[in-house]
mmCIF file of C-alpha atoms in Angstrom:
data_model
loop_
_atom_site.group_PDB
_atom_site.id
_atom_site.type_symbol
_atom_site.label_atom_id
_atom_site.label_comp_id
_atom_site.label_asym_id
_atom_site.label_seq_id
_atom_site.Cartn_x
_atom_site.Cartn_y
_atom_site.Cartn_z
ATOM 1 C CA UNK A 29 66.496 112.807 91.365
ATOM 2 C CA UNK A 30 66.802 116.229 92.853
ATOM 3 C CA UNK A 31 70.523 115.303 94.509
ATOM 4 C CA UNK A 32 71.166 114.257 90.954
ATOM 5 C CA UNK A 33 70.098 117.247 89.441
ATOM 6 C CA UNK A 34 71.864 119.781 91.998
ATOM 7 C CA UNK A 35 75.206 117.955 91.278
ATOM 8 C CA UNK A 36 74.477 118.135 87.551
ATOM 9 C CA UNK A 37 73.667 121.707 87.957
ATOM 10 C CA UNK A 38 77.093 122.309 90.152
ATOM 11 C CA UNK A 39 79.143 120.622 87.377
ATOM 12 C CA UNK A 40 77.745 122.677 84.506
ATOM 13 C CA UNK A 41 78.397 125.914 86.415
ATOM 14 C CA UNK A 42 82.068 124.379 87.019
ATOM 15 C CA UNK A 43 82.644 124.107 83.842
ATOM 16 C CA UNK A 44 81.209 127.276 82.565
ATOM 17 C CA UNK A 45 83.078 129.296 84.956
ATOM 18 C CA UNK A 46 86.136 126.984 84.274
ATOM 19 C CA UNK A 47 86.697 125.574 87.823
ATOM 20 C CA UNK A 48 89.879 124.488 88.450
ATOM 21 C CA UNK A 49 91.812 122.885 91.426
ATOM 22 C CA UNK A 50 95.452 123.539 92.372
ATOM 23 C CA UNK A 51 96.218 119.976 91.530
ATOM 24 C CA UNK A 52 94.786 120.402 87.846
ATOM 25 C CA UNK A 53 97.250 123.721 87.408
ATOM 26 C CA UNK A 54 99.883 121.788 88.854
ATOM 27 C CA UNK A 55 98.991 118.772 86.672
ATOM 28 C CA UNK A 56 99.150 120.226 83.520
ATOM 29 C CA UNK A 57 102.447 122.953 84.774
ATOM 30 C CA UNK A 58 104.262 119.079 84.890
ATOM 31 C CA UNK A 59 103.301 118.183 81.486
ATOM 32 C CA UNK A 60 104.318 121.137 79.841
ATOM 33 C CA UNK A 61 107.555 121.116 81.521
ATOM 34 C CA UNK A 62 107.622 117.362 80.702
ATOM 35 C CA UNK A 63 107.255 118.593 77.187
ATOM 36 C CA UNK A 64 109.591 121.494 76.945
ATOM 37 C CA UNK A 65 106.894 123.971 76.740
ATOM 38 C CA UNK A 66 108.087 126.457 79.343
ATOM 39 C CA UNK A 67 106.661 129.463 78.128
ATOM 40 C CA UNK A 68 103.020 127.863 78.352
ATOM 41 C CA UNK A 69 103.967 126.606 81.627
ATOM 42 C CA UNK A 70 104.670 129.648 83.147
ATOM 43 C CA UNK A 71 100.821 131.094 81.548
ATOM 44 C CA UNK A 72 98.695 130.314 84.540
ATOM 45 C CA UNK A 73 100.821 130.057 87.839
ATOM 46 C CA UNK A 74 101.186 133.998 87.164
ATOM 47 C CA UNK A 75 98.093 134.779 86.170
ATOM 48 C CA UNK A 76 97.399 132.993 89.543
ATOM 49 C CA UNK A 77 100.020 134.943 91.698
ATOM 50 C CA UNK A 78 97.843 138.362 90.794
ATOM 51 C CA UNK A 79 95.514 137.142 92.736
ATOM 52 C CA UNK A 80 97.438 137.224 95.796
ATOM 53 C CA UNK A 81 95.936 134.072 97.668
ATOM 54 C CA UNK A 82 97.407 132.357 100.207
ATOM 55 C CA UNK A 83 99.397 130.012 97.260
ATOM 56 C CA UNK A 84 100.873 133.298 95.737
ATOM 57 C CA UNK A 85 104.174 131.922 96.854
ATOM 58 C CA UNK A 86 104.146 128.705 95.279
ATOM 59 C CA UNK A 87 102.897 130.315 92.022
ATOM 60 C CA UNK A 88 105.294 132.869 92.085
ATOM 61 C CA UNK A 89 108.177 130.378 92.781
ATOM 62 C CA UNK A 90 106.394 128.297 89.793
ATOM 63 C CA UNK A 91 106.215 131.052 86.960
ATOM 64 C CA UNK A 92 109.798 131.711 88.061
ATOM 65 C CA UNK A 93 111.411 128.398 87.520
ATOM 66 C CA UNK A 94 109.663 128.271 83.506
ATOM 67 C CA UNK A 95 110.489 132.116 82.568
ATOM 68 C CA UNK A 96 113.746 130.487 83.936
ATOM 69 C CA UNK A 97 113.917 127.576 81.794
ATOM 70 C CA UNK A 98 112.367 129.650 78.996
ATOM 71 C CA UNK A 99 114.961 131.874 78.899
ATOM 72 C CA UNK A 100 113.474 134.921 80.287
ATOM 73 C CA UNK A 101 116.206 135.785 83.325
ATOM 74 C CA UNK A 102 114.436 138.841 83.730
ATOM 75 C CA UNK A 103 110.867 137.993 84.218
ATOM 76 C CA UNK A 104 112.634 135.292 86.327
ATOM 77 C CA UNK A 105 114.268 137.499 88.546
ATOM 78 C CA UNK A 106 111.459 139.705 89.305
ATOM 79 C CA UNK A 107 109.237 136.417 90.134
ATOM 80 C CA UNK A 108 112.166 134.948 92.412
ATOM 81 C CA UNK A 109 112.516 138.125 94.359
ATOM 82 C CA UNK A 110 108.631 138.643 95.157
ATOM 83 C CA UNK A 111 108.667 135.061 95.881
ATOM 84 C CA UNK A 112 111.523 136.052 98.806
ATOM 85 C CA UNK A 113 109.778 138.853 99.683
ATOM 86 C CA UNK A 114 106.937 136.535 101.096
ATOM 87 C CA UNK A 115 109.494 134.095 102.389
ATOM 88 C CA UNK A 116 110.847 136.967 104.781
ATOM 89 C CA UNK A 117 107.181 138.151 105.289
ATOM 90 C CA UNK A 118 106.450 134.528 106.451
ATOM 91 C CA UNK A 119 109.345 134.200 108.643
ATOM 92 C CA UNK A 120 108.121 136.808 111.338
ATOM 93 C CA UNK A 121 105.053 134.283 112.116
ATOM 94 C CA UNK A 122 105.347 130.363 112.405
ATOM 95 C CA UNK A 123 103.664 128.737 109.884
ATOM 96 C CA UNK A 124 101.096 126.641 112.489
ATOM 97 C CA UNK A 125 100.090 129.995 113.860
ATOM 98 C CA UNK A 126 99.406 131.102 110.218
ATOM 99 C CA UNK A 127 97.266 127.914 109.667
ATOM 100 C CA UNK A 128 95.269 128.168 112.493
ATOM 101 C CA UNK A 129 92.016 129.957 111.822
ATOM 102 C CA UNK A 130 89.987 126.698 113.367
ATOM 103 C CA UNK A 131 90.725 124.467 116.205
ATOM 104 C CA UNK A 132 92.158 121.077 115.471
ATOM 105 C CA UNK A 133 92.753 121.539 111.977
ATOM 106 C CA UNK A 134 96.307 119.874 112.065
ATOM 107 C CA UNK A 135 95.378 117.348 113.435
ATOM 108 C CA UNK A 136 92.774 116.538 110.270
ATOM 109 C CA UNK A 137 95.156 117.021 107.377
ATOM 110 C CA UNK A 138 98.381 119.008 106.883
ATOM 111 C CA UNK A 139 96.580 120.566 103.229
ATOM 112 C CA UNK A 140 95.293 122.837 105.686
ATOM 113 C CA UNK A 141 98.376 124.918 106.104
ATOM 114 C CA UNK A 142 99.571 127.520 103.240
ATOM 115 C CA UNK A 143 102.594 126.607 100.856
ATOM 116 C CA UNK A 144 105.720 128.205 103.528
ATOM 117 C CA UNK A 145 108.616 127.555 101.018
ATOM 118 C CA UNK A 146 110.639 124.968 102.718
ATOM 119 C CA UNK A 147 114.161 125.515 103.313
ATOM 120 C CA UNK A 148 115.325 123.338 99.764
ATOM 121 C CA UNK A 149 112.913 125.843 97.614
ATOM 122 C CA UNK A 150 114.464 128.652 99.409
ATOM 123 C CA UNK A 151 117.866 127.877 98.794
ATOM 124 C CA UNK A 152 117.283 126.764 95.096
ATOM 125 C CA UNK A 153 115.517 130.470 94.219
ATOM 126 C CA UNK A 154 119.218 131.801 95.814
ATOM 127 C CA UNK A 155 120.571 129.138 93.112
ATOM 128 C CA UNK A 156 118.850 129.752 90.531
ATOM 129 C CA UNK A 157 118.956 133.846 90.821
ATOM 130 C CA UNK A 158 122.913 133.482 90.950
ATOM 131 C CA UNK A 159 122.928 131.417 87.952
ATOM 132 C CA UNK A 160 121.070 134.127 86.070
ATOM 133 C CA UNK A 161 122.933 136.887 87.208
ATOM 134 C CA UNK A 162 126.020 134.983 86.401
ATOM 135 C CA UNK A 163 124.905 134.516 82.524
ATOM 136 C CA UNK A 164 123.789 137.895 82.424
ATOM 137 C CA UNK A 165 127.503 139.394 83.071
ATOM 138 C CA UNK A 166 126.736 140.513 86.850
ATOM 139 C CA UNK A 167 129.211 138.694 88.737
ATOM 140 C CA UNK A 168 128.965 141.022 91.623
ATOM 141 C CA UNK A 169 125.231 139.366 91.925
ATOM 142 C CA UNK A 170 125.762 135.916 91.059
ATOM 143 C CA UNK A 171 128.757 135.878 94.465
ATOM 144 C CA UNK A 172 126.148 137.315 96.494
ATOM 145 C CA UNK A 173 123.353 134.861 95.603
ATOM 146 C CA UNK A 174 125.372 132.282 95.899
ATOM 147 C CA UNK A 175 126.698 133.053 99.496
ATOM 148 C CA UNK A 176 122.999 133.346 100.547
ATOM 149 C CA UNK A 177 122.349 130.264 99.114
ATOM 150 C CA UNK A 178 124.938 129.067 101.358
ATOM 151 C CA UNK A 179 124.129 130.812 103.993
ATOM 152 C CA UNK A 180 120.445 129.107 103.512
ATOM 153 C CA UNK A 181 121.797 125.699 103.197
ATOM 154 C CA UNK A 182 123.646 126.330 106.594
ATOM 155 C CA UNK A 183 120.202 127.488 108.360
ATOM 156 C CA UNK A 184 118.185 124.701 107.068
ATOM 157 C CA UNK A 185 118.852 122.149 109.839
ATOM 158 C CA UNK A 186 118.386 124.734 112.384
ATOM 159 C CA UNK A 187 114.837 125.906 110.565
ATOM 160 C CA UNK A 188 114.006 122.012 110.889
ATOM 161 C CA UNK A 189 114.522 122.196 114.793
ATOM 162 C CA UNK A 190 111.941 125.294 115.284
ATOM 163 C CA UNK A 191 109.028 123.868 113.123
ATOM 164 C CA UNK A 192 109.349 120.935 114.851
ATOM 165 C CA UNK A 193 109.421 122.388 118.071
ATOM 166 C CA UNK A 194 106.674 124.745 116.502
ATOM 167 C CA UNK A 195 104.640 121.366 116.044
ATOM 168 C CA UNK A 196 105.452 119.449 118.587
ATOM 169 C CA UNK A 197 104.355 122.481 120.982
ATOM 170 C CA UNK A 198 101.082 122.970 118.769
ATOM 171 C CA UNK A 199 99.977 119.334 118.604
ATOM 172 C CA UNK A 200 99.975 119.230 122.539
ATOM 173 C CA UNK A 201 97.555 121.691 122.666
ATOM 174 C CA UNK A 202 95.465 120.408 119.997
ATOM 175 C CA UNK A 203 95.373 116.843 121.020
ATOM 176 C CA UNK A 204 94.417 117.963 124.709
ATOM 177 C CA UNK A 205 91.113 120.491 123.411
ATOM 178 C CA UNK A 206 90.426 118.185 120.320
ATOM 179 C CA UNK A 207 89.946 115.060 122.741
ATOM 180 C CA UNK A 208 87.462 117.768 125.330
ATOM 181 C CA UNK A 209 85.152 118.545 122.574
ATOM 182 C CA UNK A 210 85.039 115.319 121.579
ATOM 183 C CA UNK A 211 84.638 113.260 124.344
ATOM 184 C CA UNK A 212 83.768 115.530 127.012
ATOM 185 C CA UNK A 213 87.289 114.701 128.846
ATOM 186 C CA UNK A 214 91.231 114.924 128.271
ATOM 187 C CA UNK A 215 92.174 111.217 126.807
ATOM 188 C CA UNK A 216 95.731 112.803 125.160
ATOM 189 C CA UNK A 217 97.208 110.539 128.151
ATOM 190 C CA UNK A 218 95.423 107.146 125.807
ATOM 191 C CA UNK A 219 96.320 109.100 122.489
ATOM 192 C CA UNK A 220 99.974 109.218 124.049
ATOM 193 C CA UNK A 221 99.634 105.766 125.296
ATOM 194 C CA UNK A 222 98.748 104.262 121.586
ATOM 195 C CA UNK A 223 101.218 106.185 120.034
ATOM 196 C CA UNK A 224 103.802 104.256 122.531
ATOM 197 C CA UNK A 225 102.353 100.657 121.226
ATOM 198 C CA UNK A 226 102.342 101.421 117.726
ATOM 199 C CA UNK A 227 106.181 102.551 117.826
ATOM 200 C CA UNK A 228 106.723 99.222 119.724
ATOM 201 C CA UNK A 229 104.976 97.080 117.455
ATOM 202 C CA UNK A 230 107.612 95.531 115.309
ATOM 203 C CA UNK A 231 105.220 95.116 112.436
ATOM 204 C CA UNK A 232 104.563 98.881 112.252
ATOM 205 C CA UNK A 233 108.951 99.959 112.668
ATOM 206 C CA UNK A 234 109.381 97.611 109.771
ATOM 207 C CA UNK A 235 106.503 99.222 107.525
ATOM 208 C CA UNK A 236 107.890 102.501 108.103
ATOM 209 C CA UNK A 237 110.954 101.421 107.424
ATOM 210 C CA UNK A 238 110.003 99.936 103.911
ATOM 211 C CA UNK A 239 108.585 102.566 102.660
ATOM 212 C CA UNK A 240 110.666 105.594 104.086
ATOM 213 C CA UNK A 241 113.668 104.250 104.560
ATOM 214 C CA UNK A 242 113.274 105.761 108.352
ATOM 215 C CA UNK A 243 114.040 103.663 111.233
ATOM 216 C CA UNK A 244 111.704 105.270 114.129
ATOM 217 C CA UNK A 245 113.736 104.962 117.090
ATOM 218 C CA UNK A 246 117.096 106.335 115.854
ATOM 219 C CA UNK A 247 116.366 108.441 112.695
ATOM 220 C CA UNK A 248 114.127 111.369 113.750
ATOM 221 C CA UNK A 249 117.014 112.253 116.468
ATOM 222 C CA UNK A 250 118.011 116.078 114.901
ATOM 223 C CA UNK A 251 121.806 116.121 116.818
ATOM 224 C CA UNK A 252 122.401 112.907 115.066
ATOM 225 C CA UNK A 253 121.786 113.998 111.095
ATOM 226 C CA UNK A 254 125.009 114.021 108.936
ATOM 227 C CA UNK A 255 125.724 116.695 106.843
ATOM 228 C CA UNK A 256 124.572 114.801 103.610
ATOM 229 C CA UNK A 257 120.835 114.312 105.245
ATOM 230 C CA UNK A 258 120.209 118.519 104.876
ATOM 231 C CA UNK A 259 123.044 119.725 102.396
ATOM 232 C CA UNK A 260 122.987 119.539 99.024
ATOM 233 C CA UNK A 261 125.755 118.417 97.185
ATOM 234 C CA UNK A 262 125.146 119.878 93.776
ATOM 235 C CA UNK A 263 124.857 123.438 95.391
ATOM 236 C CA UNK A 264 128.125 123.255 97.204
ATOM 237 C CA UNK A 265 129.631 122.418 93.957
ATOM 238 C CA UNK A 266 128.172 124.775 92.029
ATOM 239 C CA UNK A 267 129.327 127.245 94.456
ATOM 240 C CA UNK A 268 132.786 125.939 94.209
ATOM 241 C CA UNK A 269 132.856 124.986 90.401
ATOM 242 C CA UNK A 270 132.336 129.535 90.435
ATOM 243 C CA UNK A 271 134.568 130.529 93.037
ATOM 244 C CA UNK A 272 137.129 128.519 91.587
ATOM 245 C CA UNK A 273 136.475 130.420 87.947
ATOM 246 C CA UNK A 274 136.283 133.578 89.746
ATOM 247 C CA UNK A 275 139.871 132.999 91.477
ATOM 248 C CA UNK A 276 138.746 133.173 95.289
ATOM 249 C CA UNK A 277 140.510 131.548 98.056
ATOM 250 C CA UNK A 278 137.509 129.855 99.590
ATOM 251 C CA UNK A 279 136.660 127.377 96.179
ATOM 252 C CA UNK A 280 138.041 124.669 97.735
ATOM 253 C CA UNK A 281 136.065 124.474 101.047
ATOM 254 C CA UNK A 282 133.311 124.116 98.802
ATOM 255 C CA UNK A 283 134.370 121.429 96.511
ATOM 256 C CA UNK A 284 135.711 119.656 99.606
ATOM 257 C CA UNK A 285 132.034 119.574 101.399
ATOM 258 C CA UNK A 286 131.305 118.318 97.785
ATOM 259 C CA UNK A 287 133.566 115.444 98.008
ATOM 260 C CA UNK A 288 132.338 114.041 101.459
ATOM 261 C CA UNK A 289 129.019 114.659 100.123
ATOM 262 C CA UNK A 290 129.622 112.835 96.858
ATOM 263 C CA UNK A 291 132.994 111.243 97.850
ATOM 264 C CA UNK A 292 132.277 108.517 94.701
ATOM 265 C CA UNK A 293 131.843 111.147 91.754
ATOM 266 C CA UNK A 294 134.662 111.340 89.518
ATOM 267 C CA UNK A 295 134.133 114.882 88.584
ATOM 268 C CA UNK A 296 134.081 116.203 91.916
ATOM 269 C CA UNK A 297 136.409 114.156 93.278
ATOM 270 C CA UNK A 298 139.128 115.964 90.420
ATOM 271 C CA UNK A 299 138.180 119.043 90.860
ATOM 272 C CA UNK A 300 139.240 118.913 94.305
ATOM 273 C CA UNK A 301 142.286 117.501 93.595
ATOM 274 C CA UNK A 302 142.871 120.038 90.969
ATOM 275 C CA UNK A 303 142.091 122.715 93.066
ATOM 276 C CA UNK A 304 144.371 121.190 95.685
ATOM 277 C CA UNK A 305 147.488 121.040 93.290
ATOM 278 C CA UNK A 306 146.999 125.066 92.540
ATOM 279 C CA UNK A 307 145.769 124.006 88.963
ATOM 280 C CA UNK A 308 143.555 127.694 87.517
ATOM 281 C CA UNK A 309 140.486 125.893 85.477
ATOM 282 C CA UNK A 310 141.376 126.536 81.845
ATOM 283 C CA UNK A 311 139.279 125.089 78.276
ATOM 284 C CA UNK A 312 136.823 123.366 80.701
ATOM 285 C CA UNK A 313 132.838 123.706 80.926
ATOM 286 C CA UNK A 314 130.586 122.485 83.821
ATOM 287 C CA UNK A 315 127.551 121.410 82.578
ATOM 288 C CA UNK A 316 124.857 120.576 84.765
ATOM 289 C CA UNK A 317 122.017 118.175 84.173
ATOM 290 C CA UNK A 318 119.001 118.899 86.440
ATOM 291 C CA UNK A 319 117.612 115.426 85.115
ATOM 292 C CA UNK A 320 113.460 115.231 85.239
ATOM 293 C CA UNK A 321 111.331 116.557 87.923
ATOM 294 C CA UNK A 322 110.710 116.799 91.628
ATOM 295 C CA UNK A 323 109.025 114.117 93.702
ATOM 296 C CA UNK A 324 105.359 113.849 93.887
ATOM 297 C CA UNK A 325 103.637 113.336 97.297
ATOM 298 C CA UNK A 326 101.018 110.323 98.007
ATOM 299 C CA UNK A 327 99.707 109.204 100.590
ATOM 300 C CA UNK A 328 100.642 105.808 102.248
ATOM 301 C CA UNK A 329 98.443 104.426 104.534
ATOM 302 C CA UNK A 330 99.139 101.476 107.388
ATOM 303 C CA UNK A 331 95.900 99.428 108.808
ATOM 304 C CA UNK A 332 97.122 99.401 112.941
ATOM 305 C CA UNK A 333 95.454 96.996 115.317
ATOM 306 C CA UNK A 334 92.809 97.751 117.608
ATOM 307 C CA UNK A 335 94.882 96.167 120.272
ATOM 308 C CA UNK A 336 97.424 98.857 120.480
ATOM 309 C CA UNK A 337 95.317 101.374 120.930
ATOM 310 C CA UNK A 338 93.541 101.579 124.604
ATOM 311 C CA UNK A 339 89.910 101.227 124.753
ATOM 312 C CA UNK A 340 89.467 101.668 120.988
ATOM 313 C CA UNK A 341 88.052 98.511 120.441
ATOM 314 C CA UNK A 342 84.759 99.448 122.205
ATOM 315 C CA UNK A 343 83.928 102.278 119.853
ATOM 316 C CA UNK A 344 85.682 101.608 116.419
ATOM 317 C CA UNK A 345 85.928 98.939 114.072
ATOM 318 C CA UNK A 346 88.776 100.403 112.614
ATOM 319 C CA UNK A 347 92.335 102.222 112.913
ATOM 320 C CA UNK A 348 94.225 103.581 110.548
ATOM 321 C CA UNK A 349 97.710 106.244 110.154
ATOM 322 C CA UNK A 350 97.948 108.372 106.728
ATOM 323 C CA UNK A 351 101.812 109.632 106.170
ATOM 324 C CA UNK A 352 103.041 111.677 103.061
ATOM 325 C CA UNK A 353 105.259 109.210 100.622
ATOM 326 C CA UNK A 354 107.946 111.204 98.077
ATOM 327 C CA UNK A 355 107.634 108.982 94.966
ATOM 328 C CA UNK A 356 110.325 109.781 92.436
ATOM 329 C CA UNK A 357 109.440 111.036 89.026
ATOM 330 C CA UNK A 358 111.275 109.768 85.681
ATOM 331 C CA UNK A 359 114.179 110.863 84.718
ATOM 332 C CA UNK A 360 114.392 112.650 81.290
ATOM 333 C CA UNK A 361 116.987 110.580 79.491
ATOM 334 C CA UNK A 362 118.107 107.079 80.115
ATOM 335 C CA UNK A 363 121.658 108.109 79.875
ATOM 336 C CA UNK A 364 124.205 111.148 79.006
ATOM 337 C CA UNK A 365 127.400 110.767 76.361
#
């Protein structure tokens, strides 16, 4: 009866002071986007960012993207460039160093670490700030956003290689002090050891596989990553859609990574050619349809056998591995005329 009260007690002060978690804010930012309310959306990610927590970057980047679909370039702008300001701040320290005020927290849950605006949201806010500048008659701007947004796109498979030398580096020292102060001796060598088995195990490739479309021995190999698994075709068009307007010499390289990016789309697959023949775009518009919203993380979990894993069936009845799963959200129309 006490417990009970005590939790009533917590609730009622939650609700007084008007407790809320990131996921509720991020919750209810999706369903006023969902609903074209932009300006409301944008409300209480800024009101948020004044606080300057260690999420001030994913608020910022938040209440920039609905003054942006609200209209508001320049409340935009301002958001998108504090938001790069912490970027670059970021940059000068990996983000595993940043996350590590207590031992072994990677190895618990990945929540741990602060929002680092990955290398997609970075080169998006370089989008998006071009586009702006562009419909605001600064052309001068718009060319220079967009060639950083290039220049971002470029760095993103090379970003990909640090962090994950970053964690790779960081998880060997975890793993090594986590298993000491927990069992009074360095088992990483068994941890290693079950890893090995579980990759093995045919049952556990295949249910990766299934659900992530990864194979585990040949797709996490960085030198062997086309171009279309870290470039995004709709930027490079974009890009080359406006340097094409603008008259400059260097349209078509863009359209053409376009093409072997989307080397099935009718519209960019004439706009090269177009370009190609010397044609100057005249009485056409681009419009671009950014169709619903981003993917949502889960969390997809896989039961693994005791067997694989040395010695484990002594102490534990149970084993289990928790990865991140991208579901795709709806898109907002069934179809375009």
């Amino acid at each position: 009866m006490k417990i009970f009260a005590a939790v009533f007690a917590c609730v009622q002060i939650a609700l007084i002071t008007g407790c809320r978690t990131v996921d509720d804010v991020i919750s209810d930012y999706r369903a006023a986007v969902s609903a074209g309310k932009y300006a409301e959306a944008a409300v209480e990610p800024a009101k948020l960012a004044q606080k300057n927590g260690a999420d001030r970057l994913m608020w910022k980047l938040l209440a920039a993207s609905a003054y942006d679909l609200a209209g508001k370039t320049d409340l935009a702008l301002a958001d998108f460039d504090v938001a790069e300001d912490i970027m670059s701040e970021n940059d000068k320290s990996s983000v595993f160093a940043r996350g590590a005020d207590t031992a072994n927290a990677m190895l618990l849950n990945d929540k741990y670490f602060p929002y680092d605006g990955g290398g997609q949201d970075r080169i998006f806010t370089c989008l998006y700030k071009a586009v702006a500048y562009a419909s605001t008659g600064n052309p001068a701007a718009a060319r220079t956003e967009f060639n950083r947004a290039a220049q971002r796109q470029e760095n993103w498979l090379w970003e990909r290689r640090r962090n994950l030398a970053d964690a790779d580096e960081r998880l060997r020292s975890e793993s090594s002090s986590y298993s000491k102060e927990k069992c009074g001796t360095d088992n990483s060598g068994q941890s290693q050891i079950a890893v090995q088995n579980a990759v093995k195990d045919g049952t556990f490739r295949e249910s990766v596989k299934e659900a992530f479309g990864v194979d585990i021995f040949s797709s996490g190999t960085l030198d062997d990553l086309r171009p279309a698994d870290y470039q995004n075709p709709y930027l490079a068009h974009v890009i080359g859609v406006y340097r094409w307007l603008c008259g400059d010499g260097d349209a078509r390289n863009y359209l053409k990574d376009a093409h072997a990016l989307r080397p099935l789309n009718s519209c960019v697959r004439s706009d090269l050619a177009a370009c190609d023949g010397g044609q100057k775009p005249a009485g056409q518009v681009w419009v671009y349809a950014e169709d619903g919203l981003c993917p949502r993380r889960e969390k997809w979990r896989i039961d693994l056998p005791l067997a694989l894993i040395p010695f484990a069936g002594r102490y534990v009845k149970y084993a289990g591995l928790a990865l991140p799963l991208l579901l795709e959200m709806p898109a907002a129309a069934q179809s375009w005329s």
